CSV table of C-alpha atoms in Angstrom, one decimal:
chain,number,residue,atom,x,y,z
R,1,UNK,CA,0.0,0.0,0.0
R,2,UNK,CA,2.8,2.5,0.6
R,3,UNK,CA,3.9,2.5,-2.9
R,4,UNK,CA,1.0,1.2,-4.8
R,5,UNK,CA,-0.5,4.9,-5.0
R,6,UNK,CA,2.7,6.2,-7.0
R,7,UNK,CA,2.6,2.9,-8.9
R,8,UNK,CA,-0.9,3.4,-10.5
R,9,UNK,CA,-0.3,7.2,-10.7
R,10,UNK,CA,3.2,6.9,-12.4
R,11,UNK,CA,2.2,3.7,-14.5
R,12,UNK,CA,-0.4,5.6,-15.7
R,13,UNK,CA,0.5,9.1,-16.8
R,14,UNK,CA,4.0,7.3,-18.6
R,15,UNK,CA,1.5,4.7,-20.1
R,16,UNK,CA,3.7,1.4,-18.7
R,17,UNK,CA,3.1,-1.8,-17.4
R,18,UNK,CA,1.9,-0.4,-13.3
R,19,UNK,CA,3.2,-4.5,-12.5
R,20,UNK,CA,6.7,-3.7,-14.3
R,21,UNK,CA,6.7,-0.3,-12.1
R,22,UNK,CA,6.1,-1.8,-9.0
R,23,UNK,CA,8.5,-4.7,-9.3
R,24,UNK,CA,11.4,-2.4,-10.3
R,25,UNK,CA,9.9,-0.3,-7.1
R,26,UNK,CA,10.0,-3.3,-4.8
R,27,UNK,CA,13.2,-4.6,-5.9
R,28,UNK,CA,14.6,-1.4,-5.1
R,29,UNK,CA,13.2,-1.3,-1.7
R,30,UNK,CA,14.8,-4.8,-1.3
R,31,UNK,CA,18.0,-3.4,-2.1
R,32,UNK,CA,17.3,-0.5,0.4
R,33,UNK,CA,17.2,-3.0,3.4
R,34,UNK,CA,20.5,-4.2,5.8
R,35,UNK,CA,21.5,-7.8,5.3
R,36,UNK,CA,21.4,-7.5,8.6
R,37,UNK,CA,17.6,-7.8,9.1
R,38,UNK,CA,16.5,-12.0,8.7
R,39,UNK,CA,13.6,-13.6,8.5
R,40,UNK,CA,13.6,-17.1,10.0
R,41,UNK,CA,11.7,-19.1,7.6
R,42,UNK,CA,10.6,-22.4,10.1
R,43,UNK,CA,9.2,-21.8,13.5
R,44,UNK,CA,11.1,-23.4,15.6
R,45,UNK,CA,14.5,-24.0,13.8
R,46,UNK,CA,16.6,-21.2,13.4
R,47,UNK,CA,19.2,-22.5,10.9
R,48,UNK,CA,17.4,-20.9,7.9
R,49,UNK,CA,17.2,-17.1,7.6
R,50,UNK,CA,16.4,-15.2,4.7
R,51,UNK,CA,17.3,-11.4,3.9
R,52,UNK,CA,15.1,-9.1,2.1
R,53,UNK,CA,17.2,-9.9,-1.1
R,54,UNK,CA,15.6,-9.6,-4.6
R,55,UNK,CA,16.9,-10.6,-7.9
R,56,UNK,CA,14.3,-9.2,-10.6
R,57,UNK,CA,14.6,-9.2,-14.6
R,58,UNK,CA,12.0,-7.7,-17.0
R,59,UNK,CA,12.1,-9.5,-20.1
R,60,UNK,CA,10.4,-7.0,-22.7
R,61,UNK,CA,10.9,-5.8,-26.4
R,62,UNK,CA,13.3,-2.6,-26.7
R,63,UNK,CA,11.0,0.7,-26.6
R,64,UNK,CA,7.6,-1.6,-27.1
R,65,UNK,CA,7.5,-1.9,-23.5
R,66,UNK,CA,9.7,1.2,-21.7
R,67,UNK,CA,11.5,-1.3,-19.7
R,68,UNK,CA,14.4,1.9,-19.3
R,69,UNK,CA,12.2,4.8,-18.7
R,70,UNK,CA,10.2,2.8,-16.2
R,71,UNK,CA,13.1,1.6,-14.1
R,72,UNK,CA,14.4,5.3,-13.9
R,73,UNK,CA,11.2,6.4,-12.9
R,74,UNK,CA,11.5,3.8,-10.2
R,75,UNK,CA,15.5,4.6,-9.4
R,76,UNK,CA,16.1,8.0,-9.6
R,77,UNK,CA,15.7,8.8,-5.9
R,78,UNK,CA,17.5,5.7,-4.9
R,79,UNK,CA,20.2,7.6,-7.4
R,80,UNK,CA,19.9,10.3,-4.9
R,81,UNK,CA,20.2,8.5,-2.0
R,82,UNK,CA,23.6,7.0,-3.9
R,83,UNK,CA,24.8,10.3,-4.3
R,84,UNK,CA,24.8,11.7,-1.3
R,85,UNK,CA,26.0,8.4,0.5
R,86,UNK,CA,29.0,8.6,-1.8
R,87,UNK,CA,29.6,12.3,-0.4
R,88,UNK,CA,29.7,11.6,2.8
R,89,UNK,CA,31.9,8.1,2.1
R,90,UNK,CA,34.3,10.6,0.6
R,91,UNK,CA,34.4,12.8,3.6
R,92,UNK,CA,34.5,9.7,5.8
R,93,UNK,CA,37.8,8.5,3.8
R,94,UNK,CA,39.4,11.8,3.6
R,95,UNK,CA,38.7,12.3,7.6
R,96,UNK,CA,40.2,8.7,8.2
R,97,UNK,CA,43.1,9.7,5.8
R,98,UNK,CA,44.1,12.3,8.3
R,99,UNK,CA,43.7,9.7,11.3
R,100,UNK,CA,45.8,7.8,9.8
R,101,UNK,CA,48.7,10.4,9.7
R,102,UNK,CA,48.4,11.3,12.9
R,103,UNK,CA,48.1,7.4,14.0
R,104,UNK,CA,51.7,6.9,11.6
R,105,UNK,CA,53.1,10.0,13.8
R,106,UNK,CA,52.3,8.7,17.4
R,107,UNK,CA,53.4,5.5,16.5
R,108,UNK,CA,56.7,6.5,15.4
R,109,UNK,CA,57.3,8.6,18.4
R,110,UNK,CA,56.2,5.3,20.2
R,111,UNK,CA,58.7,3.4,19.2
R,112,UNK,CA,61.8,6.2,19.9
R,113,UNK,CA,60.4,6.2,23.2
R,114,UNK,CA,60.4,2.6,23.6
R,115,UNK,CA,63.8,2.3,21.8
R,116,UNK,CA,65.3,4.6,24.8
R,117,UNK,CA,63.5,2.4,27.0
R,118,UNK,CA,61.3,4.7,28.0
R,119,UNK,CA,57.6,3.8,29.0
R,120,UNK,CA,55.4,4.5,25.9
R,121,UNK,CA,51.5,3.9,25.6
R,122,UNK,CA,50.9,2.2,22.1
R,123,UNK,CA,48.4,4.3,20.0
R,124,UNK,CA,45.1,2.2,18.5
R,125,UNK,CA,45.1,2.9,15.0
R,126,UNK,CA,41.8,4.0,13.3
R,127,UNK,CA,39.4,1.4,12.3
R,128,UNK,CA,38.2,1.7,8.9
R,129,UNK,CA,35.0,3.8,8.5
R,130,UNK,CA,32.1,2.1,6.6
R,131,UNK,CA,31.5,3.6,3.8
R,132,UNK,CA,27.7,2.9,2.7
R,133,UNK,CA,26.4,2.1,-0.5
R,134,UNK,CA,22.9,1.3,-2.3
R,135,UNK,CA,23.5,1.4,-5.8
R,136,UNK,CA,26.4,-0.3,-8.2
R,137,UNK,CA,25.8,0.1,-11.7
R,138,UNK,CA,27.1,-2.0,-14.5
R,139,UNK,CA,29.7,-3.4,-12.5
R,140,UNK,CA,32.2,-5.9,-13.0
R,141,UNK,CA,32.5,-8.1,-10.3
R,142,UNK,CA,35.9,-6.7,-9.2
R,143,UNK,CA,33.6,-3.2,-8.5
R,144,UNK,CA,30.8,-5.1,-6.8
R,145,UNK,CA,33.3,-6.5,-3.9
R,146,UNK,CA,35.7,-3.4,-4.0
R,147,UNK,CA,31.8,-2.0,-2.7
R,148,UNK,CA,30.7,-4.7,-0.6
R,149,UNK,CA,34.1,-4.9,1.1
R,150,UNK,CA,33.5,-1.4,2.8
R,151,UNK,CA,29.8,-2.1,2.8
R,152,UNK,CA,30.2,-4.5,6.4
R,153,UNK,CA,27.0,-6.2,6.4
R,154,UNK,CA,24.6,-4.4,4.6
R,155,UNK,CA,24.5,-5.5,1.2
R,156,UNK,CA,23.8,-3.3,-2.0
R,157,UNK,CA,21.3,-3.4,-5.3
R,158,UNK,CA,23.3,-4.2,-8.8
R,159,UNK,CA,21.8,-2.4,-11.5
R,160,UNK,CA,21.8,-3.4,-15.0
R,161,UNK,CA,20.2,-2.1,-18.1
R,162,UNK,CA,20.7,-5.7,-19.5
R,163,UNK,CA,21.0,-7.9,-17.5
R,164,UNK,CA,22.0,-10.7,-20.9
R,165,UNK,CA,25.9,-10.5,-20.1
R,166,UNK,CA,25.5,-10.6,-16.1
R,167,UNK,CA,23.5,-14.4,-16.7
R,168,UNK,CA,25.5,-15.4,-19.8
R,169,UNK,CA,28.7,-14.7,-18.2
R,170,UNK,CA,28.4,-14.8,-14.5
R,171,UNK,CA,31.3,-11.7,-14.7
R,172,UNK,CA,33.2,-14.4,-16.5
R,173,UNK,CA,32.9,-12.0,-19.7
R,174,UNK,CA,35.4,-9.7,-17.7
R,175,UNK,CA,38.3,-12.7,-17.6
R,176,UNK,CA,37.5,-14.2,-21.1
R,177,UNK,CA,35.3,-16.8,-19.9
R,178,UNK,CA,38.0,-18.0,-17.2
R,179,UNK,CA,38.2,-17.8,-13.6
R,180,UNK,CA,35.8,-18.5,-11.0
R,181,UNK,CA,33.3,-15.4,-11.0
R,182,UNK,CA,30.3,-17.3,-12.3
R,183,UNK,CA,30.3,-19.3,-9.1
R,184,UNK,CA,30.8,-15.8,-7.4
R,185,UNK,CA,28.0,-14.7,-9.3
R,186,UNK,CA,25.9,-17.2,-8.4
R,187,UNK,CA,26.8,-17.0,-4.6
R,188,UNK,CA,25.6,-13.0,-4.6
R,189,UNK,CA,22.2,-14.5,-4.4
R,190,UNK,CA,23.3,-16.5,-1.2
R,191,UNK,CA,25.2,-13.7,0.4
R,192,UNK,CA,27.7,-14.5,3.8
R,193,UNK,CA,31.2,-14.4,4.4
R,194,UNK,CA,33.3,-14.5,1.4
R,195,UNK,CA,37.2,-14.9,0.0
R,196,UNK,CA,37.8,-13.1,-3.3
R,197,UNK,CA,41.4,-13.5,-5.2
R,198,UNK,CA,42.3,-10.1,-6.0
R,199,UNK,CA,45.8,-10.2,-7.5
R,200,UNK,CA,47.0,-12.9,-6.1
R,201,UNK,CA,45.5,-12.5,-1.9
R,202,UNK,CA,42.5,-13.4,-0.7
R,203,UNK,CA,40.1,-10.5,0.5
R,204,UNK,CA,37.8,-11.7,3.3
R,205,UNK,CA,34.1,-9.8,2.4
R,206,UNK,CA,32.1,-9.6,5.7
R,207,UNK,CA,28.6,-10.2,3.3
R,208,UNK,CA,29.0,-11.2,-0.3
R,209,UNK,CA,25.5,-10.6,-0.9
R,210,UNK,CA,23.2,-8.2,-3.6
R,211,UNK,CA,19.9,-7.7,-4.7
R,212,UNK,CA,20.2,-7.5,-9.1
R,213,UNK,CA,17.7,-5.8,-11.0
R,214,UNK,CA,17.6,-5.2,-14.8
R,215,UNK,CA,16.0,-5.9,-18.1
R,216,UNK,CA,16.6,-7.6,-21.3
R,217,UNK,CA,14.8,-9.0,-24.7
R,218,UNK,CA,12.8,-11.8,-25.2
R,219,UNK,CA,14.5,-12.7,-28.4
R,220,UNK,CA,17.9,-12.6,-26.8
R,221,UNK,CA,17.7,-14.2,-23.6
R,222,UNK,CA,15.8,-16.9,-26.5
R,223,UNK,CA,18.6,-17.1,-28.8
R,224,UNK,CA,21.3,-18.2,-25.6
R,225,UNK,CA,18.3,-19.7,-23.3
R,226,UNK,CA,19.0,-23.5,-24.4
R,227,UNK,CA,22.8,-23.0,-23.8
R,228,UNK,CA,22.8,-21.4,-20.4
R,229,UNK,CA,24.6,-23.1,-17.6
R,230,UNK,CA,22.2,-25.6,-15.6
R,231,UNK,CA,23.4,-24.0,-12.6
R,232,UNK,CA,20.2,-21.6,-11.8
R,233,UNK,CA,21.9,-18.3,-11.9
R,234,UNK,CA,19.1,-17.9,-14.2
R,235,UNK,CA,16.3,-19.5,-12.0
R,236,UNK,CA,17.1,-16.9,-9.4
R,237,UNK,CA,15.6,-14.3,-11.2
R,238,UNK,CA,11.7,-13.8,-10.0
R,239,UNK,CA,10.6,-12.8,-14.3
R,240,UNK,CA,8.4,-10.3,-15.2
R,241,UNK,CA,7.0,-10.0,-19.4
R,242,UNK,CA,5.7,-6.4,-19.1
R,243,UNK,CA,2.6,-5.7,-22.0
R,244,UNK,CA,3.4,-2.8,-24.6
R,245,UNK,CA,3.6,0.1,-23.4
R,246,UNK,CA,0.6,2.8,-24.9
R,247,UNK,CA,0.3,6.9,-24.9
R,248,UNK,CA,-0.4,8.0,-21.1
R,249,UNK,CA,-2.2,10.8,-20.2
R,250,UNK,CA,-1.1,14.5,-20.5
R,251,UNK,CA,-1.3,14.8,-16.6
R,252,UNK,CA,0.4,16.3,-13.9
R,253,UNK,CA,1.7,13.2,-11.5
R,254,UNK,CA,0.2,12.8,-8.0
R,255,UNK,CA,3.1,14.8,-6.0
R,256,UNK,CA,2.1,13.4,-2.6
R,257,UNK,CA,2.4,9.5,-3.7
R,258,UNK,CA,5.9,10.5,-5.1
R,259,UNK,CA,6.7,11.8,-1.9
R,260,UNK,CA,5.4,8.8,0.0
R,261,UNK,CA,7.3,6.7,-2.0
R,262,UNK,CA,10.8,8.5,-1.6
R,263,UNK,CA,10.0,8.7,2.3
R,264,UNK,CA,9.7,4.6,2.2
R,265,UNK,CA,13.2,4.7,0.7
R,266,UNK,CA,14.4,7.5,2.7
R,267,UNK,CA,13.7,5.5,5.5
R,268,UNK,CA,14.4,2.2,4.2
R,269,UNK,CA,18.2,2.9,4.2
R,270,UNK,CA,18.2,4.1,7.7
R,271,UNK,CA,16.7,1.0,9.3
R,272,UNK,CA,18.5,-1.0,11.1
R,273,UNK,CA,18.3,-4.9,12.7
R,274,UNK,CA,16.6,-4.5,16.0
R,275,UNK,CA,19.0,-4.4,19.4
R,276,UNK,CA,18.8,-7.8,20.1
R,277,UNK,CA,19.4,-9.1,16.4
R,278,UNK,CA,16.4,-11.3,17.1
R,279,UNK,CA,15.5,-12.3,13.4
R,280,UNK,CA,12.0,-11.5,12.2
R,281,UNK,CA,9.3,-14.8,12.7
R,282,UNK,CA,6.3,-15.6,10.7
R,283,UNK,CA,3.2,-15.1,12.5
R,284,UNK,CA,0.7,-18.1,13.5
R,285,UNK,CA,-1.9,-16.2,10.5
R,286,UNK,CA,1.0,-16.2,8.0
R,287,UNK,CA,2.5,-20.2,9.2
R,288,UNK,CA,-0.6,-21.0,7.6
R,289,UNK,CA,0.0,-19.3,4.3
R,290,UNK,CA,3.4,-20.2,4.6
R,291,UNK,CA,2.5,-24.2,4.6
R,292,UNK,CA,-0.1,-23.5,2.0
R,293,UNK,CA,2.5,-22.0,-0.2
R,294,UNK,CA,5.4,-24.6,0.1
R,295,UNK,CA,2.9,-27.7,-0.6
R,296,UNK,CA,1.6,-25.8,-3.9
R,297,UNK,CA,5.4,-25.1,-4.4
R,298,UNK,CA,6.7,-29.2,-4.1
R,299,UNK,CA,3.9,-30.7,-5.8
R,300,UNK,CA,4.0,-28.1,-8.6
R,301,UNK,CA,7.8,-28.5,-9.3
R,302,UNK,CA,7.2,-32.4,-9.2
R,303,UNK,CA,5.3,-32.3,-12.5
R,304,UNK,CA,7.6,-34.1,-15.1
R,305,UNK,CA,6.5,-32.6,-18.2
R,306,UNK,CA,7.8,-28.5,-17.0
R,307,UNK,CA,10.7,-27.6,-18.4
R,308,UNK,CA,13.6,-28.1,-16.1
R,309,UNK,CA,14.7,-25.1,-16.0
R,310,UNK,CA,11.1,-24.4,-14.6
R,311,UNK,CA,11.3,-26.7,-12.0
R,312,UNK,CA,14.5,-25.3,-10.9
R,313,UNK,CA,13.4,-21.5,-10.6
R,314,UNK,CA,10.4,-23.1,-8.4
R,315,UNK,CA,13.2,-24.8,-6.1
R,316,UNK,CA,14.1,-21.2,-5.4
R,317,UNK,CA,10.6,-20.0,-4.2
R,318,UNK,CA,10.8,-20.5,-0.8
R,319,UNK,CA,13.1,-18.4,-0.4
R,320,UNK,CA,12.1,-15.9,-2.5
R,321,UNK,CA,8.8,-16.1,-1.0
R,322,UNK,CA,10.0,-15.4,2.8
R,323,UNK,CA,12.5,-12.4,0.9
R,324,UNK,CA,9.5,-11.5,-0.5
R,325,UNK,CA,7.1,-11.0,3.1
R,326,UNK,CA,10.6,-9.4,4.9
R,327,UNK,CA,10.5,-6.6,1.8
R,328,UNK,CA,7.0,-6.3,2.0
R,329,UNK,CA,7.1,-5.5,6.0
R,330,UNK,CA,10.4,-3.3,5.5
R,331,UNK,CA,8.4,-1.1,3.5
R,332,UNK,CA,5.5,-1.1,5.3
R,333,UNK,CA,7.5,-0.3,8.7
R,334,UNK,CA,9.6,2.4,6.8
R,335,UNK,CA,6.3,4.1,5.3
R,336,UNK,CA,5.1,3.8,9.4
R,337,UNK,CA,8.4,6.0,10.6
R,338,UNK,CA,9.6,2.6,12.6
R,339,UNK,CA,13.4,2.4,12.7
R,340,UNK,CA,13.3,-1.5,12.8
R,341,UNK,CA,11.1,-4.1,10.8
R,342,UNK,CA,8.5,-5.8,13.5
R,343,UNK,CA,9.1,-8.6,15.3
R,344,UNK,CA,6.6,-10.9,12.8
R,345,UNK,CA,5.1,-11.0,9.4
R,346,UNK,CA,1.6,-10.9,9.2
R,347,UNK,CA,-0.9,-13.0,7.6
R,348,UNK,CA,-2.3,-10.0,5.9
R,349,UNK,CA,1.8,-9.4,4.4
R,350,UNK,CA,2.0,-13.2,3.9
R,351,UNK,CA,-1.5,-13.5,2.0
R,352,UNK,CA,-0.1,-10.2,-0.4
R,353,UNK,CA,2.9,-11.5,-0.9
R,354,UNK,CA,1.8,-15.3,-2.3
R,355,UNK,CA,-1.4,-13.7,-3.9
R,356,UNK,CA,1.2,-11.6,-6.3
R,357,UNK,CA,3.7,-14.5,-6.6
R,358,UNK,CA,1.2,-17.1,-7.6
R,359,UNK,CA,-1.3,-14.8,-9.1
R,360,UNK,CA,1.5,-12.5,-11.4
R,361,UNK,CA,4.8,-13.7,-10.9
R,362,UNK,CA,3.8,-17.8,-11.6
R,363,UNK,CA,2.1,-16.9,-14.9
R,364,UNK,CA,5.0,-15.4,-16.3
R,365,UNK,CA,7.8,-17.5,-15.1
R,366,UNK,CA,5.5,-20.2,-16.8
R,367,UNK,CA,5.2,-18.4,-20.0
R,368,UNK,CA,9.0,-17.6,-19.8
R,369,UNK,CA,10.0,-21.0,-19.7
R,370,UNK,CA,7.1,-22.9,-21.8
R,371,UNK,CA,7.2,-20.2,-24.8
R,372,UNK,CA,9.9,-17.4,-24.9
R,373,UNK,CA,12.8,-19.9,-24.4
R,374,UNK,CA,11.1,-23.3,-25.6
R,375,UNK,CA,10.0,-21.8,-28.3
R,376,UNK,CA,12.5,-19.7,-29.3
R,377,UNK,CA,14.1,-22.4,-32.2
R,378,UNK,CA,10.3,-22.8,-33.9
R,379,UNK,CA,9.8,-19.2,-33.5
R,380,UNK,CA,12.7,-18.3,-35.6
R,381,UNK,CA,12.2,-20.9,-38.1
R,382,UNK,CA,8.7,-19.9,-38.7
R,383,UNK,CA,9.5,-16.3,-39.1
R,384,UNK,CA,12.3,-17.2,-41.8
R,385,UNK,CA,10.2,-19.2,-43.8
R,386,UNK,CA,7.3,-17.2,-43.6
R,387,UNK,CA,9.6,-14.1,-45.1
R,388,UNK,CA,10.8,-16.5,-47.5
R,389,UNK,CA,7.4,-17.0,-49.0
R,390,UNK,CA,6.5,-13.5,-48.7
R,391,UNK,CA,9.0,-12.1,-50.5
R,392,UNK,CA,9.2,-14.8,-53.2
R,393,UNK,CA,5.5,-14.0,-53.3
R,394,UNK,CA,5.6,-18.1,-53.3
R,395,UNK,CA,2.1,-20.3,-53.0
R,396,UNK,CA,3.6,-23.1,-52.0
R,397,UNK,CA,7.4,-24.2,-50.6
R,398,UNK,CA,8.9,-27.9,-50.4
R,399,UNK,CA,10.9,-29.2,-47.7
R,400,UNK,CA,13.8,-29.6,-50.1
R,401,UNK,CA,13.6,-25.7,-50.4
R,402,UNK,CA,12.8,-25.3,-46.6
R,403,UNK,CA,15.9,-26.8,-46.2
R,404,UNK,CA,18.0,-24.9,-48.7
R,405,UNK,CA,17.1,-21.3,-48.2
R,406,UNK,CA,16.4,-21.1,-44.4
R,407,UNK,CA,19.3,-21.3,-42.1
R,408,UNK,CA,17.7,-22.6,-39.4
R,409,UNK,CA,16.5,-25.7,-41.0
């Protein structure tokens, strides 16, 4: 509710998808929240605990559906936010640069002292100040844990205008398809301690963890679909196939709900785990909904004849569902003023959040892997012959021609 007023607003005067809007919004919002904050997923075991972490892709035609314009509609305070956290990271830096001096200095006078055999207290040399981040760009994977290294626990939101590279490659694009950053890749969605090789030492990352959000196009997430890695970087991505986009009204935008939506993030970036680091627990309402969900989940995923690929992305939601309820609350706390999310998802959060994963976010994950990658071989053979006959004005075509003049056959 606290963004679905700027949602239907801004959806409508840009005349774009309102689902693709608030997808982008609520991956964002994920992105927004501290690693810190978990969600224990079973009642009474507390070995599994999720964080509000969202990896999101829109898969839409270029300029058909405003896949850009709609993300930066959705970003562009979150750019803010970036901006001004990276001012006062500088200052942070430059501030510690100075402690540092002054640290060298003591220290040196230390150890004259000491060499004299003089008594000599040794000085405590500056810890490294945090400096906080929400947005990476386009980043190669070197970028995204230089980031997270000074980011302690709180994680950050990749960004990517296409997204094709980051799931063909895993980052492996930036080594020429060597090393080990696909498996890095893949463990972003996982999150936790991590050791990076960077130039030949190990650099220990307090959270290697991200929220990713970005686009791409049907036809070319199609044409490399089949030869994607069966390793599910691709089946962490909740999928979205926004409709064509059409001409919005010649409005003025509701102000207020624009507002309310920049407060939620605003806020969102301030909040913090609560004192005790108790993680967040599903209420006995949402257990319910919870147990509902995961039954519809396993015995869906059993089904044989979906793709594997299919099956797999289902293996992930879960998770994704309890990310999901831990977003949803975060931005309900945030649009309440609360420094910390509550102590327990509702049933009312829990019932919102499996109503727009089953009701949206199943239909086109199954259309996604049934049609726009399944299909992608028949769709571009059709196409090829049916320009073949059109512009050969033909009224009939053999197999032998079939053959002979189209590429794919």
């Amino acid at each position: 509710d606290a963004i679905a007023a700027y949602v239907v607003d801004e959806a409508e005067t840009m005349g774009c998808d309102p689902g693709m809007l608030a997808l982008y919004c609520t991956a964002i919002c994920a992105g927004a929240v501290t690693d810190e904050v978990k969600l224990q997923v079973k009642s009474a075991s507390d070995r599994w605990q999720e964080p509000a972490r969202v990896w999101m892709m829109i898969v839409g035609d270029s300029g058909l559906t405003m896949k850009s314009p709609t993300m930066d509609a959705a970003i562009s305070h979150a750019w803010k936010i970036e901006r001004e956290l990276r001012v006062n990271g500088s200052q942070a830096l430059k501030d510690h640069a100075v402690e540092l001096q002054i640290y060298e200095a003591q220290k040196a006078e230390y150890v004259k002292k000491r060499a004299k055999g003089e008594s000599a207290t040794m000085p405590q040399e500056p810890p490294t100040p945090v400096s906080e981040r929400l947005i990476i760009g386009n980043a190669t994977l070197e970028a995204i844990s230089d980031v997270l290294l000074q980011q302690g626990a709180k994680g950050a939101l990749v960004v990517a205008d296409e997204l094709l590279g980051f799931i063909v490659g895993g980052m492996n694009q930036y080594k020429g398809g060597k090393g080990s950053d696909r498996t890095d890749t893949l463990e972003l969605f996982n999150g936790g301690p991590r050791a990076i090789d960077r130039k030949g030492r190990a650099v220990l990352i307090k959270n290697w963890g991200a929220s990713v959000m970005g686009g791409t196009q049907p036809d070319a997430i199609a044409r490399v679909g089949c030869n994607l890695e069966a390793d599910g970087l691709l089946q962490r991505f909740s999928l979205y196939l926004p409709r064509y986009s059409t001409k919005g009204p010649d409005r003025a935008g509701d102000l207020q709900a624009r507002k309310r939506y920049h407060a939620v993030l605003d806020n969102l970036i301030k909040m913090t785990a609560r004192p005790d680091l108790a993680p967040v627990r599903f209420s006995a309402g949402a257990s319910v909904i919870v147990d509902e969900a995961r039954d519809w989940i396993f015995q869906t995923a059993r089904q044989s004849w979906l793709p594997a690929g299919l099956r797999s992305h289902l293996a992930k939601w879960p998770a994704m569902f309890a990310r999901y309820c831990l977003t949803y609350a975060a931005i309900e706390a945030a649009d309440e003023g609360e420094p910390c999310v509550p102590t327990a998802i509702s049933d009312h959060i829990a019932a919102q959040v499996w109503d727009m994963m089953r009701g949206t976010l199943w239909d086109h994950a199954r259309y996604f892997y049934l049609v726009t990658l399944a299909g992608a071989g028949d769709k571009a053979a059709l196409r090829q012959i049916a320009g073949l006959i059109l512009s050969e004005g033909m009224e009939t075509i053999s197999t032998r021609t079939m053959t002979q003049r189209s590429t794919i056959f």
